[in-house]
Amino acid sequence: MSALVISPGPHTGAMVRRALGRITEGNIIEAPTIEKARIVAREVPPGEFAISDLTLPDGSGIPLVHQLRTMGWRRTIVLADSEDPIYVRGALKAGVRAYIRLGGQSAPGTHRGGGNDQFSQREIEVLQLVSQGKTNKEVGASLGLSALTVKSHLARIARKLGTGDRAAMTYTALRRGLIS
């Protein structure tokens, strides 16, 4: 399984590598610009994930992720500093699987304690195992739960993190310090 990460910033790239390294077994290809990403995408077979910053030095990442989807990249994710509905709608129209807001204030459900959106210890444990690429059945076996119970935990986690995509969950949970 491979991933293409399109990000000009080493900080974002490092976070994405860390989150995806567990899932992709370290097969991560990086490109700092749209042009370089297009070159790479033509040279390698489509992978499992394509993750792009919304704003790149040579334009918007949204048309790029649309192009990558047409080339066979299965899951596309956009990382953005904005929750502007225009960008979100554009990303969804382009077929992205997740639109993850970076920076600024944390959204509801992004903390361990306090409020109605806090994560239980069990949810943290489920997230940690999911980040290691474990299936629901494997997570259940590790924690003494049924696969259905794991699925229920994942549904609550998805609501709190704002995404049901396992890779996006892992990335968001790592970024927010919920798991390590």
Coordinates of N, CA and C in Angstrom, one line a residue:
M1 N 0.8 -1.2 0.0 CA 0.0 0.0 0.0 C 0.9 1.2 0.0
S2 N 0.6 2.2 -0.8 CA 1.4 3.4 -0.9 C 0.5 4.7 -0.7
A3 N 1.2 5.8 -0.5 CA 0.5 7.1 -0.3 C 1.4 8.1 -1.0
L4 N 0.7 9.1 -1.6 CA 1.3 10.3 -2.1 C 0.9 11.5 -1.3
V5 N 1.9 12.2 -0.8 CA 1.7 13.3 0.1 C 2.2 14.6 -0.6
I6 N 1.3 15.5 -0.9 CA 1.6 16.7 -1.6 C 1.5 17.9 -0.6
S7 N 2.7 18.3 -0.1 CA 2.8 19.4 0.9 C 4.1 20.1 0.8
P8 N 4.1 21.4 0.7 CA 5.4 22.1 0.6 C 6.1 22.3 2.0
G9 N 5.3 22.1 3.1 CA 5.9 22.3 4.4 C 6.4 21.0 5.0
P10 N 7.6 21.0 5.5 CA 8.2 19.8 6.1 C 7.4 19.4 7.4
H11 N 6.8 20.3 8.1 CA 6.1 20.0 9.3 C 4.9 19.2 9.0
T12 N 4.0 19.6 8.1 CA 2.9 18.9 7.7 C 3.2 17.5 7.1
G13 N 4.2 17.5 6.2 CA 4.7 16.2 5.6 C 5.1 15.3 6.7
A14 N 5.8 15.7 7.7 CA 6.3 14.8 8.8 C 5.1 14.2 9.6
M15 N 4.1 15.1 9.9 CA 3.0 14.5 10.6 C 2.2 13.5 9.7
V16 N 2.1 13.8 8.5 CA 1.4 12.8 7.6 C 2.2 11.5 7.5
R17 N 3.5 11.6 7.3 CA 4.4 10.4 7.2 C 4.2 9.6 8.5
R18 N 4.2 10.2 9.6 CA 4.0 9.5 10.9 C 2.7 8.8 11.0
A19 N 1.6 9.5 10.6 CA 0.3 8.9 10.6 C 0.1 7.8 9.6
L20 N 0.6 8.0 8.4 CA 0.5 7.0 7.4 C 1.5 5.9 7.4
G21 N 2.6 6.1 8.0 CA 3.7 5.1 8.1 C 3.2 3.8 8.6
R22 N 2.4 3.8 9.6 CA 1.9 2.6 10.2 C 0.9 1.9 9.2
I23 N 0.2 2.6 8.5 CA -0.8 2.0 7.6 C -0.2 1.5 6.2
T24 N 0.7 2.3 5.7 CA 1.3 2.1 4.4 C 2.6 1.3 4.4
E25 N 3.0 0.9 5.6 CA 4.3 0.2 5.8 C 5.5 1.1 5.3
G26 N 5.3 2.4 5.4 CA 6.4 3.3 5.1 C 6.5 3.7 3.6
N27 N 5.7 3.2 2.7 CA 5.8 3.4 1.3 C 5.1 4.8 1.0
I28 N 5.7 5.9 1.3 CA 5.2 7.2 1.1 C 6.0 8.0 0.2
I29 N 5.3 8.5 -0.8 CA 6.0 9.3 -1.9 C 5.6 10.8 -1.6
E30 N 6.6 11.7 -1.6 CA 6.3 13.1 -1.3 C 6.5 14.0 -2.5
A31 N 5.7 15.0 -2.6 CA 5.9 16.0 -3.7 C 5.5 17.4 -3.1
P32 N 6.3 18.4 -3.3 CA 6.1 19.7 -2.7 C 5.1 20.6 -3.5
T33 N 4.9 20.2 -4.8 CA 4.1 21.1 -5.6 C 3.1 20.2 -6.5
I34 N 2.1 20.9 -7.1 CA 1.2 20.2 -8.0 C 2.0 19.6 -9.2
E35 N 2.8 20.4 -9.8 CA 3.6 19.9 -10.9 C 4.4 18.6 -10.6
K36 N 5.1 18.6 -9.5 CA 5.9 17.4 -9.1 C 5.0 16.3 -8.8
A37 N 3.8 16.5 -8.2 CA 2.8 15.5 -7.9 C 2.3 14.8 -9.1
R38 N 2.0 15.6 -10.2 CA 1.6 15.1 -11.4 C 2.6 14.2 -12.1
I39 N 3.9 14.6 -12.0 CA 5.0 13.8 -12.6 C 5.1 12.5 -11.8
V40 N 5.1 12.6 -10.5 CA 5.1 11.3 -9.7 C 4.0 10.4 -10.0
A41 N 2.8 11.0 -10.1 CA 1.6 10.2 -10.3 C 1.6 9.5 -11.7
R42 N 2.3 10.1 -12.7 CA 2.4 9.4 -14.0 C 3.5 8.3 -13.9
E43 N 4.4 8.4 -13.0 CA 5.6 7.5 -13.0 C 5.3 6.2 -12.1
V44 N 4.4 6.3 -11.1 CA 4.2 5.2 -10.2 C 2.7 4.7 -10.3
P45 N 2.5 3.5 -10.0 CA 1.1 3.0 -10.1 C 0.3 3.7 -9.0
P46 N -1.0 3.9 -9.2 CA -1.9 4.5 -8.2 C -1.8 3.8 -6.9
G47 N -1.8 4.5 -5.8 CA -1.7 4.0 -4.4 C -3.0 4.1 -3.7
E48 N -2.9 3.8 -2.4 CA -4.1 3.8 -1.6 C -4.6 5.2 -1.2
F49 N -3.6 6.1 -0.9 CA -4.0 7.5 -0.4 C -3.2 8.5 -1.2
A50 N -3.9 9.6 -1.4 CA -3.3 10.9 -2.0 C -3.8 12.0 -1.0
I51 N -2.8 12.6 -0.3 CA -3.1 13.6 0.6 C -2.5 14.9 0.2
S52 N -3.3 16.0 0.1 CA -2.7 17.2 -0.4 C -3.1 18.4 0.4
D53 N -2.2 19.3 0.6 CA -2.5 20.6 1.2 C -3.5 21.3 0.3
L54 N -4.4 22.1 0.8 CA -5.3 22.8 0.0 C -4.6 23.9 -0.8
T55 N -3.7 24.6 -0.2 CA -2.9 25.6 -0.8 C -1.5 25.2 -1.0
L56 N -1.1 25.2 -2.3 CA 0.3 24.8 -2.7 C 0.9 25.9 -3.4
P57 N 2.2 25.9 -3.5 CA 2.9 27.0 -4.1 C 2.5 27.3 -5.6
D58 N 2.0 26.3 -6.3 CA 1.6 26.5 -7.7 C 0.1 26.3 -7.9
G59 N -0.7 26.5 -6.8 CA -2.1 26.5 -7.0 C -2.9 25.7 -5.9
S60 N -4.2 25.5 -6.2 CA -5.0 24.7 -5.3 C -4.9 23.2 -5.4
G61 N -4.9 22.5 -4.3 CA -4.8 21.1 -4.3 C -6.1 20.4 -4.8
I62 N -7.2 21.1 -4.8 CA -8.5 20.5 -5.1 C -8.5 19.9 -6.6
P63 N -8.2 20.7 -7.6 CA -8.1 20.1 -8.9 C -7.2 18.9 -9.0
L64 N -6.1 19.0 -8.3 CA -5.1 17.9 -8.3 C -5.7 16.6 -7.7
V65 N -6.4 16.7 -6.6 CA -6.9 15.5 -6.0 C -8.0 14.9 -6.9
H66 N -8.7 15.7 -7.6 CA -9.7 15.2 -8.6 C -9.0 14.5 -9.7
Q67 N -7.9 15.0 -10.2 CA -7.1 14.4 -11.3 C -6.5 13.0 -10.7
L68 N -6.0 13.0 -9.5 CA -5.5 11.8 -9.0 C -6.6 10.7 -8.8
R69 N -7.8 11.1 -8.5 CA -8.9 10.1 -8.4 C -9.1 9.5 -9.7
T70 N -9.1 10.3 -10.8 CA -9.4 9.8 -12.1 C -8.2 8.9 -12.6
M71 N -7.1 9.1 -12.0 CA -5.9 8.2 -12.3 C -5.9 6.9 -11.5
G72 N -6.8 6.8 -10.6 CA -6.9 5.5 -9.8 C -6.5 5.6 -8.4
W73 N -6.1 6.8 -7.9 CA -5.8 6.9 -6.4 C -7.1 6.7 -5.7
R74 N -7.2 5.8 -4.8 CA -8.5 5.4 -4.2 C -9.0 6.4 -3.2
R75 N -8.2 6.9 -2.3 CA -8.7 7.8 -1.2 C -7.9 9.1 -1.3
T76 N -8.6 10.2 -1.4 CA -8.0 11.5 -1.5 C -8.4 12.3 -0.3
I77 N -7.5 13.0 0.3 CA -7.7 13.8 1.5 C -7.1 15.2 1.3
V78 N -7.8 16.2 1.7 CA -7.3 17.6 1.6 C -7.1 18.1 3.0
L79 N -5.9 18.7 3.2 CA -5.6 19.3 4.5 C -5.7 20.8 4.3
A80 N -6.4 21.5 5.2 CA -6.6 22.9 5.0 C -6.6 23.7 6.3
D81 N -6.3 25.0 6.1 CA -6.3 25.9 7.3 C -7.7 26.6 7.4
S82 N -8.6 26.3 6.4 CA -9.8 27.0 6.4 C -11.0 26.1 6.4
E83 N -12.1 26.5 7.0 CA -13.3 25.8 6.9 C -14.3 26.5 6.0
D84 N -13.8 27.3 5.1 CA -14.7 28.1 4.2 C -15.5 27.1 3.4
P85 N -16.9 27.3 3.4 CA -17.8 26.4 2.7 C -17.5 26.2 1.3
I86 N -17.0 27.3 0.6 CA -16.6 27.2 -0.8 C -15.5 26.2 -1.0
Y87 N -14.5 26.2 -0.2 CA -13.4 25.2 -0.3 C -13.9 23.8 0.0
V88 N -14.7 23.7 1.1 CA -15.2 22.4 1.5 C -16.1 21.8 0.4
R89 N -17.0 22.6 -0.2 CA -17.8 22.1 -1.3 C -17.0 21.7 -2.5
G90 N -16.0 22.5 -2.8 CA -15.1 22.2 -4.0 C -14.4 20.9 -3.8
A91 N -13.9 20.7 -2.6 CA -13.2 19.4 -2.3 C -14.1 18.3 -2.4
L92 N -15.3 18.4 -1.8 CA -16.3 17.3 -1.9 C -16.7 17.0 -3.4
K93 N -16.9 18.1 -4.2 CA -17.2 17.9 -5.6 C -16.1 17.1 -6.3
A94 N -14.8 17.4 -5.9 CA -13.7 16.8 -6.5 C -13.5 15.3 -6.1
G95 N -14.4 14.9 -5.1 CA -14.4 13.5 -4.7 C -13.5 13.2 -3.5
V96 N -13.0 14.1 -2.8 CA -12.2 13.8 -1.6 C -12.9 13.0 -0.6
R97 N -12.2 12.1 0.1 CA -12.8 11.3 1.1 C -12.8 12.0 2.5
A98 N -11.9 13.0 2.7 CA -11.9 13.7 3.9 C -11.3 15.1 3.7
Y99 N -11.8 16.1 4.4 CA -11.4 17.4 4.4 C -11.0 17.7 5.8
I100 N -9.7 17.8 6.1 CA -9.2 18.0 7.5 C -8.7 19.4 7.7
R101 N -9.3 20.0 8.7 CA -8.8 21.4 9.0 C -7.6 21.3 9.9
L102 N -6.6 22.0 9.6 CA -5.4 22.1 10.4 C -5.3 23.5 11.0
G103 N -4.6 23.6 12.1 CA -4.3 24.9 12.7 C -5.5 25.5 13.3
G104 N -5.2 26.7 13.9 CA -6.3 27.4 14.6 C -6.8 26.7 15.8
Q105 N -8.0 27.1 16.2 CA -8.6 26.5 17.4 C -9.0 25.1 17.1
S106 N -9.0 24.2 18.1 CA -9.4 22.9 17.9 C -10.9 22.8 17.8
A107 N -11.4 21.9 17.0 CA -12.9 21.7 16.9 C -13.4 20.9 18.1
P108 N -14.7 20.8 18.2 CA -15.3 20.0 19.3 C -14.8 18.6 19.2
G109 N -14.6 17.9 20.3 CA -14.3 16.5 20.3 C -12.8 16.3 20.1
T110 N -12.0 17.3 20.2 CA -10.5 17.2 19.9 C -9.7 17.1 21.2
H111 N -10.3 16.8 22.3 CA -9.6 16.8 23.6 C -10.0 15.6 24.3
R112 N -9.2 15.2 25.3 CA -9.4 14.0 26.1 C -10.4 14.2 27.2
G113 N -10.4 15.4 27.8 CA -11.2 15.6 29.0 C -12.2 16.8 28.8
G114 N -13.3 16.7 29.6 CA -14.2 17.8 29.7 C -15.2 17.8 28.6
G115 N -16.4 18.2 28.8 CA -17.4 18.4 27.8 C -18.0 17.1 27.4
N116 N -19.0 17.1 26.5 CA -19.7 16.0 26.0 C -19.0 15.2 25.0
D117 N -18.0 15.8 24.4 CA -17.2 15.1 23.3 C -15.9 14.5 23.7
Q118 N -15.7 14.3 25.0 CA -14.5 13.7 25.5 C -14.4 12.3 25.0
F119 N -13.1 11.9 24.8 CA -12.8 10.5 24.3 C -12.6 9.6 25.6
S120 N -13.3 8.5 25.5 CA -13.1 7.5 26.6 C -11.8 6.8 26.5
Q121 N -11.3 6.2 27.5 CA -10.1 5.5 27.4 C -10.2 4.3 26.4
R122 N -11.3 3.7 26.3 CA -11.6 2.6 25.4 C -11.5 3.1 23.9
E123 N -12.1 4.3 23.7 CA -12.0 4.9 22.4 C -10.5 5.2 22.0
I124 N -9.8 5.7 22.9 CA -8.3 6.0 22.7 C -7.6 4.7 22.3
E125 N -7.9 3.6 23.1 CA -7.3 2.3 22.8 C -7.7 1.8 21.4
V126 N -9.0 1.9 21.0 CA -9.4 1.5 19.7 C -8.7 2.4 18.6
L127 N -8.6 3.7 18.8 CA -7.9 4.5 17.9 C -6.5 4.1 17.7
Q128 N -5.8 3.8 18.8 CA -4.4 3.4 18.8 C -4.2 2.1 17.9
L129 N -5.1 1.2 18.1 CA -5.0 -0.1 17.3 C -5.4 0.1 15.8
V130 N -6.4 1.0 15.6 CA -6.7 1.3 14.2 C -5.5 2.0 13.5
S131 N -4.8 2.8 14.3 CA -3.7 3.5 13.7 C -2.5 2.6 13.3
Q132 N -2.6 1.4 13.9 CA -1.6 0.3 13.6 C -2.1 -0.5 12.4
G133 N -3.2 -0.2 11.8 CA -3.7 -0.9 10.6 C -4.5 -2.1 11.0
K134 N -4.9 -2.3 12.2 CA -5.7 -3.4 12.6 C -7.1 -3.4 12.1
T135 N -7.7 -4.5 11.7 CA -9.1 -4.6 11.3 C -10.0 -4.5 12.6
N136 N -11.3 -4.4 12.4 CA -12.2 -4.4 13.5 C -12.1 -5.7 14.3
K137 N -12.0 -6.8 13.6 CA -11.9 -8.1 14.3 C -10.6 -8.2 15.1
E138 N -9.5 -7.7 14.6 CA -8.2 -7.7 15.3 C -8.2 -6.8 16.5
V139 N -8.9 -5.6 16.3 CA -9.0 -4.7 17.4 C -9.8 -5.3 18.5
G140 N -10.9 -5.9 18.2 CA -11.8 -6.6 19.1 C -11.0 -7.7 19.9
A141 N -10.3 -8.5 19.1 CA -9.5 -9.6 19.8 C -8.5 -9.0 20.8
S142 N -7.8 -7.9 20.4 CA -6.8 -7.3 21.3 C -7.4 -6.8 22.6
L143 N -8.7 -6.3 22.5 CA -9.3 -5.6 23.6 C -10.4 -6.4 24.3
G144 N -10.6 -7.6 23.8 CA -11.7 -8.5 24.4 C -13.1 -8.0 24.1
L145 N -13.2 -7.4 22.8 CA -14.5 -6.9 22.4 C -15.0 -7.6 21.2
S146 N -16.3 -7.5 20.9 CA -16.8 -8.1 19.6 C -16.5 -7.1 18.5
A147 N -16.5 -7.5 17.3 CA -16.3 -6.6 16.1 C -17.4 -5.6 16.1
L148 N -18.6 -6.0 16.5 CA -19.7 -5.0 16.5 C -19.5 -3.9 17.5
T149 N -19.0 -4.3 18.6 CA -18.7 -3.2 19.7 C -17.6 -2.3 19.2
V150 N -16.6 -2.8 18.5 CA -15.5 -2.0 17.9 C -16.1 -1.1 16.9
K151 N -17.0 -1.6 16.1 CA -17.7 -0.7 15.0 C -18.5 0.4 15.7
S152 N -19.1 0.1 16.8 CA -19.8 1.1 17.6 C -18.9 2.2 18.1
H153 N -17.7 1.8 18.7 CA -16.7 2.7 19.1 C -16.3 3.6 18.0
L154 N -16.0 3.0 16.8 CA -15.5 3.7 15.7 C -16.6 4.7 15.2
A155 N -17.8 4.4 15.3 CA -18.9 5.4 14.9 C -18.9 6.6 15.8
R156 N -18.7 6.4 17.1 CA -18.6 7.5 18.0 C -17.3 8.3 17.8
I157 N -16.2 7.6 17.5 CA -15.0 8.3 17.2 C -15.1 9.2 16.0
A158 N -15.8 8.6 15.0 CA -15.9 9.3 13.7 C -16.7 10.6 13.9
R159 N -17.8 10.5 14.7 CA -18.6 11.7 14.9 C -17.7 12.8 15.6
K160 N -16.9 12.4 16.6 CA -16.1 13.3 17.3 C -15.0 13.9 16.5
L161 N -14.4 13.1 15.6 CA -13.3 13.6 14.8 C -13.7 14.2 13.5
G162 N -15.0 14.0 13.1 CA -15.5 14.5 11.9 C -15.1 13.8 10.6
T163 N -14.7 12.5 10.8 CA -14.4 11.7 9.6 C -14.5 10.2 10.0
G164 N -15.0 9.4 9.0 CA -15.1 8.0 9.2 C -14.0 7.2 8.5
D165 N -13.2 7.9 7.8 CA -12.1 7.3 7.1 C -11.0 7.0 8.0
R166 N -10.5 5.7 8.0 CA -9.5 5.3 9.0 C -8.2 6.0 9.0
A167 N -7.7 6.3 7.8 CA -6.5 7.1 7.6 C -6.7 8.5 8.2
A168 N -7.8 9.1 7.8 CA -8.0 10.5 8.3 C -8.2 10.5 9.8
M169 N -8.9 9.4 10.4 CA -9.0 9.3 11.8 C -7.6 9.3 12.5
T170 N -6.7 8.4 11.9 CA -5.4 8.3 12.5 C -4.6 9.6 12.4
Y171 N -4.7 10.2 11.3 CA -3.9 11.5 11.1 C -4.4 12.5 12.1
T172 N -5.8 12.7 12.2 CA -6.4 13.7 13.0 C -6.1 13.4 14.5
A173 N -6.2 12.1 14.9 CA -5.9 11.7 16.3 C -4.5 11.9 16.6
L174 N -3.5 11.6 15.7 CA -2.1 11.9 16.0 C -1.9 13.4 16.1
R175 N -2.4 14.1 15.2 CA -2.2 15.6 15.2 C -2.7 16.2 16.5
R176 N -3.8 15.7 17.0 CA -4.5 16.3 18.2 C -3.9 15.7 19.5
G177 N -3.0 14.8 19.4 CA -2.3 14.2 20.5 C -3.2 13.2 21.3
L178 N -4.2 12.7 20.6 CA -5.0 11.6 21.2 C -4.3 10.3 21.3
I179 N -3.5 10.0 20.3 CA -2.7 8.8 20.3 C -1.2 9.2 19.9
S180 N -0.3 8.2 20.1 CA 1.1 8.5 19.8 C 1.6 7.4 18.8

